Each structure stands twice: as structure tokens, then as C-alpha cells.
PDB file of C-alpha atoms and ligand atoms in Angstrom:
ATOM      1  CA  UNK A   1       0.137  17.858  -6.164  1.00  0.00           C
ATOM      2  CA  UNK A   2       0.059  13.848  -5.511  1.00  0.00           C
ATOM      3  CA  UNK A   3      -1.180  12.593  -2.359  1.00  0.00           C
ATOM      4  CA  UNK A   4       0.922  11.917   0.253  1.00  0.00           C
ATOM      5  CA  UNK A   5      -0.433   8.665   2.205  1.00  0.00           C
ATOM      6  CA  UNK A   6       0.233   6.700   5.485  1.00  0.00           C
ATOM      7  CA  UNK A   7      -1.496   3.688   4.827  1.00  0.00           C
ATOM      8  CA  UNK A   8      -1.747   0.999   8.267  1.00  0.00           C
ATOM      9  CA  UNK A   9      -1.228  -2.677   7.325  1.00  0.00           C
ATOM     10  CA  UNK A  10      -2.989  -4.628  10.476  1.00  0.00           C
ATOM     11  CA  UNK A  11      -2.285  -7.922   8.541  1.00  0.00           C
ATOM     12  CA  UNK A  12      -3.785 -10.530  10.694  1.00  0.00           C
ATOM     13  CA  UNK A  13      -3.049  -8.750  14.104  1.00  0.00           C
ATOM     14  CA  UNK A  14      -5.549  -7.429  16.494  1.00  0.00           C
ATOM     15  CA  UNK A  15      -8.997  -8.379  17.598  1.00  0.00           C
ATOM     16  CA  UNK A  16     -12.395  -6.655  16.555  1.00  0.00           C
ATOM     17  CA  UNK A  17     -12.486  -4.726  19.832  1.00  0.00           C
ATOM     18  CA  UNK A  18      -8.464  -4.328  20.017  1.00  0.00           C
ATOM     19  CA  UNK A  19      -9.021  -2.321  16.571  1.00  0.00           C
ATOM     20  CA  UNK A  20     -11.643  -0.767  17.307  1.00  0.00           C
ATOM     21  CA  UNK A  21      -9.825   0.740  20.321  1.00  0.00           C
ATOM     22  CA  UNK A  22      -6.267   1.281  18.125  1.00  0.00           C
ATOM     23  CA  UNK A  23      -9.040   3.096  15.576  1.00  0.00           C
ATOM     24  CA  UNK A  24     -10.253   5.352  18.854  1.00  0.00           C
ATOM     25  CA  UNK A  25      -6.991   6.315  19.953  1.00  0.00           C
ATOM     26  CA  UNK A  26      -5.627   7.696  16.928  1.00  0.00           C
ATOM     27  CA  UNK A  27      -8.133   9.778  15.754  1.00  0.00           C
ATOM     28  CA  UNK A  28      -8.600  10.790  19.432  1.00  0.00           C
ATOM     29  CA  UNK A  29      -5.300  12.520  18.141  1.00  0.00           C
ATOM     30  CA  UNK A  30      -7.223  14.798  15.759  1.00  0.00           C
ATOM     31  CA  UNK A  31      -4.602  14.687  13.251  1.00  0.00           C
ATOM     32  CA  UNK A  32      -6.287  17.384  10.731  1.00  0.00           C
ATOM     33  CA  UNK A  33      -5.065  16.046   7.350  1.00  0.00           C
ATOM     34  CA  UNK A  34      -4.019  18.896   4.083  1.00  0.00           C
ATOM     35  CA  UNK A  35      -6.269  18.074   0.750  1.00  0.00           C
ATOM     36  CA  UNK A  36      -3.074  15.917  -0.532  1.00  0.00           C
ATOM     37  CA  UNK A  37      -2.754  14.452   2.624  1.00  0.00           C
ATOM     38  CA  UNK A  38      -4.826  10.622   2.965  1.00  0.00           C
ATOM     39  CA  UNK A  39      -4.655   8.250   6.181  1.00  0.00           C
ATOM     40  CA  UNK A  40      -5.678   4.486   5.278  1.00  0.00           C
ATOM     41  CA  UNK A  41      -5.987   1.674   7.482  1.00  0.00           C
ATOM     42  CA  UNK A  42      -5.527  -1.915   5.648  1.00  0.00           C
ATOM     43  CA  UNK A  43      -7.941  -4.090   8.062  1.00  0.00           C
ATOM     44  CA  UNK A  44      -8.754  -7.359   8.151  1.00  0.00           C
ATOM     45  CA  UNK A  45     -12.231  -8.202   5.866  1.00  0.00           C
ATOM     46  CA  UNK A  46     -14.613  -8.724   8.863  1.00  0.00           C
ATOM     47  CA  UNK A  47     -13.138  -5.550  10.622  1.00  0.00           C
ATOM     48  CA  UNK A  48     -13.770  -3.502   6.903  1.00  0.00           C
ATOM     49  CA  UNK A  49     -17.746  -1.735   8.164  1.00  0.00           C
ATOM     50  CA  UNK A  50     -16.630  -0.911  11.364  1.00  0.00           C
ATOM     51  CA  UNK A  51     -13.464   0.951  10.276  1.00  0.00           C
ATOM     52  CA  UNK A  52     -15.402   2.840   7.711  1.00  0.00           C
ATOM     53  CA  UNK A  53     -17.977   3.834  10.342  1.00  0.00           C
ATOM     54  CA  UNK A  54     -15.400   4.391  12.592  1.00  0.00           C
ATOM     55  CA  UNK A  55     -13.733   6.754   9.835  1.00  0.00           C
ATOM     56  CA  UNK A  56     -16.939   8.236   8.505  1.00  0.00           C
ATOM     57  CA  UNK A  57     -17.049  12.279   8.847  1.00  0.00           C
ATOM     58  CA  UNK A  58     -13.061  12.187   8.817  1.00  0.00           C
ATOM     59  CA  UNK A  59     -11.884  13.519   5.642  1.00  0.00           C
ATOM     60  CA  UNK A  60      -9.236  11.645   4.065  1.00  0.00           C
ATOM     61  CA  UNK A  61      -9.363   8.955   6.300  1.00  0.00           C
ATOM     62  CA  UNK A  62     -10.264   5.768   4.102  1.00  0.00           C
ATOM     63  CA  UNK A  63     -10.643   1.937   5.112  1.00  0.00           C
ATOM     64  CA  UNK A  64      -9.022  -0.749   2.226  1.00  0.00           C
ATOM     65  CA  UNK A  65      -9.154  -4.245   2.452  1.00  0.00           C
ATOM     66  CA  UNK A  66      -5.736  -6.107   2.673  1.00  0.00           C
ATOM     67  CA  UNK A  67      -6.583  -8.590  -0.613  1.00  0.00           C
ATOM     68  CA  UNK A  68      -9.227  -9.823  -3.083  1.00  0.00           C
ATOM     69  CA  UNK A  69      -9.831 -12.692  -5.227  1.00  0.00           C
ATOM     70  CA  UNK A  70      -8.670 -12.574  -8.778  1.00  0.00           C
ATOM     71  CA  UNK A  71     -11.646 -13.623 -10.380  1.00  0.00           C
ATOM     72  CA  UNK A  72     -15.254 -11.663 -10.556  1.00  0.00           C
ATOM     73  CA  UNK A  73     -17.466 -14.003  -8.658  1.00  0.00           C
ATOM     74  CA  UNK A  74     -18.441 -17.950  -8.226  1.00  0.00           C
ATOM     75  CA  UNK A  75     -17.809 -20.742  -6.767  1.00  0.00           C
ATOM     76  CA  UNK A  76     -14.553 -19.932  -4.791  1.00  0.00           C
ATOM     77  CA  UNK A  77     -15.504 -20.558  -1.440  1.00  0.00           C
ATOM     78  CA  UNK A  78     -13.940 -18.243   1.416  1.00  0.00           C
ATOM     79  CA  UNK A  79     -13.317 -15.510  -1.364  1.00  0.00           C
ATOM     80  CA  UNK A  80     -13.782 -12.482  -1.355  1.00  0.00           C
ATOM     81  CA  UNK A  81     -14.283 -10.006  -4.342  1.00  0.00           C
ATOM     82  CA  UNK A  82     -13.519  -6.562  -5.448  1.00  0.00           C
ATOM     83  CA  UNK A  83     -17.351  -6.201  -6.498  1.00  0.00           C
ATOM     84  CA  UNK A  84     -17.628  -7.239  -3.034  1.00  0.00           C
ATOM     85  CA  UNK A  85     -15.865  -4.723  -1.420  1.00  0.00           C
ATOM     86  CA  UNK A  86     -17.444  -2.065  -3.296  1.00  0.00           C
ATOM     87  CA  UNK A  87     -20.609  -3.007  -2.150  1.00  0.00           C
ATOM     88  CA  UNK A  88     -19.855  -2.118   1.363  1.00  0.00           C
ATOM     89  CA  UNK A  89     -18.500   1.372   0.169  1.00  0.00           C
ATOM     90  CA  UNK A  90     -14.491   0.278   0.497  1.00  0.00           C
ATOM     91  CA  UNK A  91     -12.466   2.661  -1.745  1.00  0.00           C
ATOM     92  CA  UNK A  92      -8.852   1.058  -1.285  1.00  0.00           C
ATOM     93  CA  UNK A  93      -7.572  -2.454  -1.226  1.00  0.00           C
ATOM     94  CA  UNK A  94      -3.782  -3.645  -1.064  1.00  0.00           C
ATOM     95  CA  UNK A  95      -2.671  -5.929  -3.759  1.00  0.00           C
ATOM     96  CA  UNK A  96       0.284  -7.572  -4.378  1.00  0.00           C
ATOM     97  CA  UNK A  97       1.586  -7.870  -0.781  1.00  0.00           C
ATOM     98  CA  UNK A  98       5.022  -9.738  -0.671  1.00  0.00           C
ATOM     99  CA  UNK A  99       3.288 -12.151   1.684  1.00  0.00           C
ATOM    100  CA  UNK A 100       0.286 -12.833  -0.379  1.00  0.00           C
ATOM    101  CA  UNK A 101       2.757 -13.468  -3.286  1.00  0.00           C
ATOM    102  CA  UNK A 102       5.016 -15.833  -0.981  1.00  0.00           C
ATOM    103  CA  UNK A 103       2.535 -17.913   0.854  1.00  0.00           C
ATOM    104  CA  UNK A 104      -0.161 -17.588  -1.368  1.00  0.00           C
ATOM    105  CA  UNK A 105       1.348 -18.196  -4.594  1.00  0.00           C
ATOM    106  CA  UNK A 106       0.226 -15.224  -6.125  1.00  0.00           C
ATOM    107  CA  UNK A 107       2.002 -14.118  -9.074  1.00  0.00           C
ATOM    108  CA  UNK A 108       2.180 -11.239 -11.463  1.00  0.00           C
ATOM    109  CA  UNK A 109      -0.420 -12.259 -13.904  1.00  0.00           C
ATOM    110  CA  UNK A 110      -3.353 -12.881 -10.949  1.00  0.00           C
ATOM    111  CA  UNK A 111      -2.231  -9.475  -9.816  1.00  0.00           C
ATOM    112  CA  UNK A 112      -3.013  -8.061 -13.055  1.00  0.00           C
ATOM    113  CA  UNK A 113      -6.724  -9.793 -13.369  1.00  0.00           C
ATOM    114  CA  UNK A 114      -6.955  -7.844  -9.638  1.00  0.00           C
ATOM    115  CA  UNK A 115      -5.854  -4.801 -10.858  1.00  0.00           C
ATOM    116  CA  UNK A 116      -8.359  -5.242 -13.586  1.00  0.00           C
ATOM    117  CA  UNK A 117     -11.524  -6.267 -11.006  1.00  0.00           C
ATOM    118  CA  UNK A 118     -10.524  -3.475  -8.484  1.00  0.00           C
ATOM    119  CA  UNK A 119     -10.154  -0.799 -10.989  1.00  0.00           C
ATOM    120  CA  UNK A 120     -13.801  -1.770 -13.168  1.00  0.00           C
ATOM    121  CA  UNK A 121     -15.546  -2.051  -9.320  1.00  0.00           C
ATOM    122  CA  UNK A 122     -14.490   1.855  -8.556  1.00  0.00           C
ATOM    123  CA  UNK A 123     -11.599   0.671  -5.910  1.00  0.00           C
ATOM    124  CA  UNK A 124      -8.381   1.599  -6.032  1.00  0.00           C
ATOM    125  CA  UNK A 125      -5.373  -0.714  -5.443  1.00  0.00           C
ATOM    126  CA  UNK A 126      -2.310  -0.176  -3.577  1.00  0.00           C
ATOM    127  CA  UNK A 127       0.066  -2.333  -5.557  1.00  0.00           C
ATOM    128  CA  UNK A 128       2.851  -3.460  -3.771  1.00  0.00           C
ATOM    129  CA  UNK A 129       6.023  -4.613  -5.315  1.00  0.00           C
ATOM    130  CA  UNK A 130       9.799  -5.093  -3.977  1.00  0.00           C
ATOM    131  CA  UNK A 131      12.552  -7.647  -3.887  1.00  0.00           C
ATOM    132  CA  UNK A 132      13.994 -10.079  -2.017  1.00  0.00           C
ATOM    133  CA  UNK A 133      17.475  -9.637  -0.783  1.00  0.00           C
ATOM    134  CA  UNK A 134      19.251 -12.022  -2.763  1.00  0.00           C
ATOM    135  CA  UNK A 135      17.941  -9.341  -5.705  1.00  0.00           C
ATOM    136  CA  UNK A 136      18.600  -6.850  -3.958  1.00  0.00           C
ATOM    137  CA  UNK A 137      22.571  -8.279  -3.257  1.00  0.00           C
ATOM    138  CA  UNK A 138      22.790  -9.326  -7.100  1.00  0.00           C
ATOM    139  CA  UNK A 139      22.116  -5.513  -7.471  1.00  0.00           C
ATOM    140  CA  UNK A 140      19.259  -6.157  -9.494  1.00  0.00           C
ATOM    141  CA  UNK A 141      16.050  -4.624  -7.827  1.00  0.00           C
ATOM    142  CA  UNK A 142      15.683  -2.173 -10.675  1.00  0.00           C
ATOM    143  CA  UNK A 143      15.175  -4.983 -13.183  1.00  0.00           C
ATOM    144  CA  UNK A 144      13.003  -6.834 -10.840  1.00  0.00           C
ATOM    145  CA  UNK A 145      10.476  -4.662  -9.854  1.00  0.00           C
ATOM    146  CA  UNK A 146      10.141  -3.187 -13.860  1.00  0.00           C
ATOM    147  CA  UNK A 147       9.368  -6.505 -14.319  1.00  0.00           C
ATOM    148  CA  UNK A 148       6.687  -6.821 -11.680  1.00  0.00           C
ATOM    149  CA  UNK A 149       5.296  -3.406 -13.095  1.00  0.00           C
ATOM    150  CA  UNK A 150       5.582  -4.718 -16.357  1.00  0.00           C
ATOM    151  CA  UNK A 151       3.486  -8.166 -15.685  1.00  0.00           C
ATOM    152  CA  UNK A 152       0.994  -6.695 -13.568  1.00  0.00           C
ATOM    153  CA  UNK A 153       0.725  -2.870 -14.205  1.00  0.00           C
ATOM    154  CA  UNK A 154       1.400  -2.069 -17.635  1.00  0.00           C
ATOM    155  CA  UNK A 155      -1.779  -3.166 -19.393  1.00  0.00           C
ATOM    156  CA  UNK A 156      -3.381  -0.440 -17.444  1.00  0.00           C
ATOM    157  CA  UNK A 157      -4.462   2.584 -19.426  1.00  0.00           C
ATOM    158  CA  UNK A 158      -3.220   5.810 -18.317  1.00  0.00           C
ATOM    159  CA  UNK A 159      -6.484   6.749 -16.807  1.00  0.00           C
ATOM    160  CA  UNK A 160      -6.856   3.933 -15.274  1.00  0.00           C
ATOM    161  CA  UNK A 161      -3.029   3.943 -13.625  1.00  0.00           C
ATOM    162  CA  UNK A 162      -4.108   7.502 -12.001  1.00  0.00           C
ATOM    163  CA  UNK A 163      -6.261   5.480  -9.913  1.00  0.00           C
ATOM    164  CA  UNK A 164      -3.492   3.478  -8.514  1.00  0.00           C
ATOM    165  CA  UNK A 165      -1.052   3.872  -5.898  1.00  0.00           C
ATOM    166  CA  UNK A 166       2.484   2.111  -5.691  1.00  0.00           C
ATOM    167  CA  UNK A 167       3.898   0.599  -2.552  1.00  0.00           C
ATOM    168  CA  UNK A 168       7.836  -0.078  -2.894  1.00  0.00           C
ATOM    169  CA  UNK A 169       8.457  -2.680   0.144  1.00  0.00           C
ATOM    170  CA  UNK A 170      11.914  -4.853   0.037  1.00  0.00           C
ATOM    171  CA  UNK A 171      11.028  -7.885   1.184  1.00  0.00           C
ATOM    172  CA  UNK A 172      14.373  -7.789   3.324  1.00  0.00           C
ATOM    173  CA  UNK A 173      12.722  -4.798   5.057  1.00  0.00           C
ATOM    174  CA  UNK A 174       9.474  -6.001   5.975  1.00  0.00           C
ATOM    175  CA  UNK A 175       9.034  -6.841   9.465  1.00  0.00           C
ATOM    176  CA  UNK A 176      12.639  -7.013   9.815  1.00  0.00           C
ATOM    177  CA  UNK A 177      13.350  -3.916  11.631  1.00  0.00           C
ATOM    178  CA  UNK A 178      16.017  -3.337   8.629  1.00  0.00           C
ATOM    179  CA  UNK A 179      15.289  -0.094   6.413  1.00  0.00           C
ATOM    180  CA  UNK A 180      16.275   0.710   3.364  1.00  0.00           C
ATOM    181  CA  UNK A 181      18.623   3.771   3.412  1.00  0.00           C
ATOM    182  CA  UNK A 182      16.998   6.969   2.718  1.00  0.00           C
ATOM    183  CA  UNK A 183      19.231   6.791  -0.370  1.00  0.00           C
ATOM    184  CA  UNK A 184      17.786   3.411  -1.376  1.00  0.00           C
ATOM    185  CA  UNK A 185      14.232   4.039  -1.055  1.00  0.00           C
ATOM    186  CA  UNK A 186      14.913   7.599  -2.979  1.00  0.00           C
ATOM    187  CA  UNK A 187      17.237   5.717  -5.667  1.00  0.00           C
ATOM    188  CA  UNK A 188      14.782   2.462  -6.585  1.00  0.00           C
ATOM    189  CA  UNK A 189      11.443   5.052  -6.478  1.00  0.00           C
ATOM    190  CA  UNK A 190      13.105   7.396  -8.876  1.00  0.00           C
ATOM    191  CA  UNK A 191      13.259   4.670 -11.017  1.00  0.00           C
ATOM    192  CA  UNK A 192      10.249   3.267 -10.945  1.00  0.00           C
ATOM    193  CA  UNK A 193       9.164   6.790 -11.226  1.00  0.00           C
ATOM    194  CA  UNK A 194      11.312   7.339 -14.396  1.00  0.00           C
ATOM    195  CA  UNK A 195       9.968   3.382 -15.744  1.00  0.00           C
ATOM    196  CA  UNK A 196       6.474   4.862 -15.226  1.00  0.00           C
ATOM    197  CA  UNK A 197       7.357   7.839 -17.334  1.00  0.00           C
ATOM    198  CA  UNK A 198       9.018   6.042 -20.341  1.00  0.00           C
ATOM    199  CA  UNK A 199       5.638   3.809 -20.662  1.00  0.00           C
ATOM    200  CA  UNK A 200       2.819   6.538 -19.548  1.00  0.00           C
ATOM    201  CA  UNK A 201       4.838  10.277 -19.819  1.00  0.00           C
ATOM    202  CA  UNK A 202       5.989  12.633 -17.542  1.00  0.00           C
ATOM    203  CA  UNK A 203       2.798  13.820 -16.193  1.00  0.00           C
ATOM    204  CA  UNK A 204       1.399  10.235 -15.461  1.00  0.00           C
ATOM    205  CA  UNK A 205       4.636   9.562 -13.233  1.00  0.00           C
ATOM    206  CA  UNK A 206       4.321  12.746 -11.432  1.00  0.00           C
ATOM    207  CA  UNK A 207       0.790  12.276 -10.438  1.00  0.00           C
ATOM    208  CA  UNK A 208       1.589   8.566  -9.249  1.00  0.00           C
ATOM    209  CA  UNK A 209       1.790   8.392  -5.411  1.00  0.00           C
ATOM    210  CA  UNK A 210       4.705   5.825  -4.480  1.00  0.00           C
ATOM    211  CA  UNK A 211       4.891   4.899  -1.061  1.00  0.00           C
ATOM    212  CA  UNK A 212       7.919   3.251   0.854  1.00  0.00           C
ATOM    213  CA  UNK A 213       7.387  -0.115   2.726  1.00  0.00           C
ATOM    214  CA  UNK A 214       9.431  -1.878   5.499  1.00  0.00           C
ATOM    215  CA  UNK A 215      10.047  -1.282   8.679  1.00  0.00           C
ATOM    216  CA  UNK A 216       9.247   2.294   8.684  1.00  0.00           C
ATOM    217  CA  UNK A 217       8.674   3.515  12.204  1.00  0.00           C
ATOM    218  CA  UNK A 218       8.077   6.787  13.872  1.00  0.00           C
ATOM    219  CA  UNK A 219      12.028   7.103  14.181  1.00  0.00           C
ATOM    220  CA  UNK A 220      12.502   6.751  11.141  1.00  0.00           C
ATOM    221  CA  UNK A 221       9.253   8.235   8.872  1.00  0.00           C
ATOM    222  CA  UNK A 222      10.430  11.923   8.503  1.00  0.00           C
ATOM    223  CA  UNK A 223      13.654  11.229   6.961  1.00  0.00           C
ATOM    224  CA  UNK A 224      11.899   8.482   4.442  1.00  0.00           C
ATOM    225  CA  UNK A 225       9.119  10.624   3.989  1.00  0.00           C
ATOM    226  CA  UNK A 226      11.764  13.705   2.903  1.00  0.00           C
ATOM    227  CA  UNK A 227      12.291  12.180  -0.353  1.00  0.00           C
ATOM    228  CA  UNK A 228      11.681  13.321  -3.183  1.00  0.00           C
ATOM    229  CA  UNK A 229      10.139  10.238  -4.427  1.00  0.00           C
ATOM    230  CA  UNK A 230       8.763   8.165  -1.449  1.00  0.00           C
ATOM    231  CA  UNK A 231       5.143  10.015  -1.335  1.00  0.00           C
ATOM    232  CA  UNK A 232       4.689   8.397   2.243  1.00  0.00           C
ATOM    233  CA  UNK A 233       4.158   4.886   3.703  1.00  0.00           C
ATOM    234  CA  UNK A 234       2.840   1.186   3.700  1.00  0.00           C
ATOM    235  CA  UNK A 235       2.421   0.550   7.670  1.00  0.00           C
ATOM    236  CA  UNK A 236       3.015  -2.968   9.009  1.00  0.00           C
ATOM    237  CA  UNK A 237       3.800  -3.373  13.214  1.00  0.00           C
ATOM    238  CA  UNK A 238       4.057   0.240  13.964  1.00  0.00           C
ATOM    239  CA  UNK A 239       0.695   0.783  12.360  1.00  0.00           C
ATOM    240  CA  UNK A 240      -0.260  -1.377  15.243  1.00  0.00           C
ATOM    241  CA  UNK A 241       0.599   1.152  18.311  1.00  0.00           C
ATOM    242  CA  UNK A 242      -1.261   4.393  18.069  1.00  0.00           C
ATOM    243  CA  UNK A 243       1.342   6.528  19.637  1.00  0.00           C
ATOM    244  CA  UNK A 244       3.305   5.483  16.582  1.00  0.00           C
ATOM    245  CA  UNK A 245       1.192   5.736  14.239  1.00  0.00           C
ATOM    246  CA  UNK A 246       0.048   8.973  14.890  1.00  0.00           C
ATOM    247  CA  UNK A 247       3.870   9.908  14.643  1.00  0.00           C
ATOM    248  CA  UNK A 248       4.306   8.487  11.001  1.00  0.00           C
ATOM    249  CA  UNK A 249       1.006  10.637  10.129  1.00  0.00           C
ATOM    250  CA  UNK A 250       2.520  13.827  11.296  1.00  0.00           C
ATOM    251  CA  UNK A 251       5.360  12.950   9.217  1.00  0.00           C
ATOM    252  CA  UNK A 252       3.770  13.324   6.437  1.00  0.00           C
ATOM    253  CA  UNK A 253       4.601  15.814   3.965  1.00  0.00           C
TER     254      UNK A 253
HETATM  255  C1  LIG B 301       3.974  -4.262   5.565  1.00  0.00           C
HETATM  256  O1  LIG B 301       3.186  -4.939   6.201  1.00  0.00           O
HETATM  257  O2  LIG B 301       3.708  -3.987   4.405  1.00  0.00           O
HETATM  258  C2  LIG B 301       5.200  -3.817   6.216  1.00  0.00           C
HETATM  259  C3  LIG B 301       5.994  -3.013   5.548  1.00  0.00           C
HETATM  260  O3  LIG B 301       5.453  -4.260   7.483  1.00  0.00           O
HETATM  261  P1  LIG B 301       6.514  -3.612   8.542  1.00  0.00           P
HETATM  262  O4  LIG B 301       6.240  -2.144   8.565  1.00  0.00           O
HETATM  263  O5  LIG B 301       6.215  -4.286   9.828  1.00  0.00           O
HETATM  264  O6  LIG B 301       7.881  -3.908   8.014  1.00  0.00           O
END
């Protein structure tokens, strides 16, 4: 059975002790997770060791890191690497983010070398793709996205791609407070579900945890969360109010 995730996305929101409370008050909740189940929090880097000692003892609650550099190691001042992140004992980190890709420049082929430096140090990425709405208008997100799993995914051996998770987010959903449609987060995942098939097999695709992105809120989780393909969520504000939060975790499948 793949895992069903709600991963948190703190972005750059929240100081040490304002997490460290947020961290208190959800698992104050108790929510006991199922063996498929996973809860991840996406912190910011100095925030990484306290979240993981914060999470320590709960099973299948994991800290990732929100980025990484796209080289191994040198001279790249403010940086930080996958090798890096190992070394403190992180297990997850997001790459790809439609932010990091806007104002950051990051494009398909550095998302690839991370990938590759994630994957060799033992962590395992949460690679996020999606459109933006003019793509989404032209009615071509399909063709987008296969490309962005093309350019950055598909060099991946099948081994290796069961060590990765997916994260659809339209970029016209994220922070926006507009959703995608149950039946257009269930449509564009099927697909890139069925892409994933044609280039690993069936079995690869089925084992592939894709999660849905954008303004997902405790409202609205259960619904997304109902589909056959969306295999749970990528977390931005609501990750940020436990009472929420907690919410999109019980909505888990
Ligand atoms: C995100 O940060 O990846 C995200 C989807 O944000 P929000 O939930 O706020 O739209």
C-alpha cells in the first residue's frame, strides 16, 4: 500500500520558539498514525535538529528540509547540501518548490543534479511540480508537468524513483486560497500516474506517493484526500495553525 503523507511547508514563517510551540501543539493531539500513514514537517534549515528531536519516539513523524544546493560541496557560501542534511539524520527534503523555481531561478536540470545528491546521501525528495495558470488556461498542464518529470525525474532508475515522492501544486493554487477541483487534482495525478507507468511500469506508478499542493485546508483535505490518486498533501499556511493541521492529518486516508 503507498504512503499516504501530510507533509507541513513552514516556508519562511515562524520563529524558533513559535515552531517549537506549533510542533508542541500538534502532537499534543496524539494523532496515532497507520504503517502507510507519514506526517512531515518542511522547516526552515536552522529549525531542522530541533524538529527531529521534537519528533523523535513518534513513528512516522519525519523532519525534511525545504531545499538544498545542487552541487556536492565547496565553495558556495550560504549553501547548504544534501550530504549535509544527512549528517544531522534528515530523511526528507522538498525540491522543486514553484517558488524556489520562480525566484530562485531554479530549473529542471539543477533539480535533477538534486535529485541525484539527495537520493546518493540516503534522503528522499519531495519533488514538486505544477503549472502556472496561463498553462493551465492553454489546457496544457498535462504536457507541462511530463515535461518537468521528464527533465528532472526520468534519469532516475526505478529503484531509485521508489524513494521519491511527487507533490502536484498549481502554481495558481498556492497560497491563493483557489483549489483545484477535486476533479482536477484526480484528472492531472492520474496522469502523471499513467506518465510514470509508460516510463517505469505499472507497479512503479502504484507504489509512487503523489501528493496534492495548493491551498488545501482542513475544509477542504477530506474531499482532496478521497481521490484515488492524490495520496495526501504538500502543506503551506494551514500547516501553520495546529488546529488545522491536525485536521488535514486526520484526513488522511
Ligand atoms: C506550498 O507551500 O507548497 C503550498 C501549497 O502553500 P499553500 O498551502 O499555502 O497554498
Amino acid at each position: 500500500m503507498r504512503k499516504q503523507i501530510a507533509a507541513a511547508n513552514w516556508k519562511m514563517n515562524l520563529t524558533y520558539k513559535q515552531g517549537e510551540q506549533l510542533l508542541d501543539d500538534i502532537l499534543e493531539e496524539r494523532i496515532a498514525l497507520a504503517d502507510h500513514q507519514q506526517v512531515i514537517f518542511a522547516v526552515p534549515f536552522p529549525y531542522l535538529i530541533m524538529t527531529s528531536s521534537e519528533l523523535a519516539g513518534e513513528a512516522n513523524y519525519f523532519a525534511a528540509a525545504q531545499n538544498c544546493y545542487h552541487k556536492k560541496s565547496g565553495a558556495f557560501t550560504g549553501e547548504v547540501s544534501a550530504e549535509m542534511l544527512e549528517s544531522v539524520g534528515i530523511k526528507y527534503c522538498v525540491v522543486g518548490h514553484s517558488e524556489r523555481r520562480e525566484y530562485f531561478s531554479e530549473t529542471n536540470a539543477m533539480l535533477a543534479e538534486k535529485l541525484d545528491l539527495c537520493l546518493a546521501a540516503g534522503i528522499k525528495p519531495i519533488f514538486c511540480c505544477g503549472e502556472p495558470l496561463t498553462i493551465r488556461e492553454a489546457d496544457q498542464h498535462n504536457n507541462f508537468v511530463e515535461t518537468q518529470l521528464r527533465e528532472s525525474l526520468f534519469h532516475l532508475s526505478a529503484q531509485q524513483l521508489g524513494d521519491v515522492v511527487i507533490a502536484y501544486e498549481p502554481i495558481w493554487a498556492i497560497g491563493t486560497g483557489k483549489t483545484a477541483t477535486t476533479e482536477q487534482a484526480q484528472e492531472i495525478h492520474a496522469h502523471i500516474r499513467s506518465v510514470i507507468a509508460a516510463k517505469y511500469g505499472k507497479k512503479a506508478a502504484d507504489g509512487i506517493s503523489i501528493l496534492y499542493g495548493g491551498s488545501v485546508k482542513a475544509g477542504n483535505a477530506k474531499e482532496l484526500f478521497s481521490c484515488p490518486d492524490v495520496d495526501g498533501g504538500l502543506v503551506g499556511g494551514a500547516s501553520l495553525v495546529a488546529a488545522d493541521f491536525t485536521k488535514i492529518i486526520r484526513a488522511l486516508s
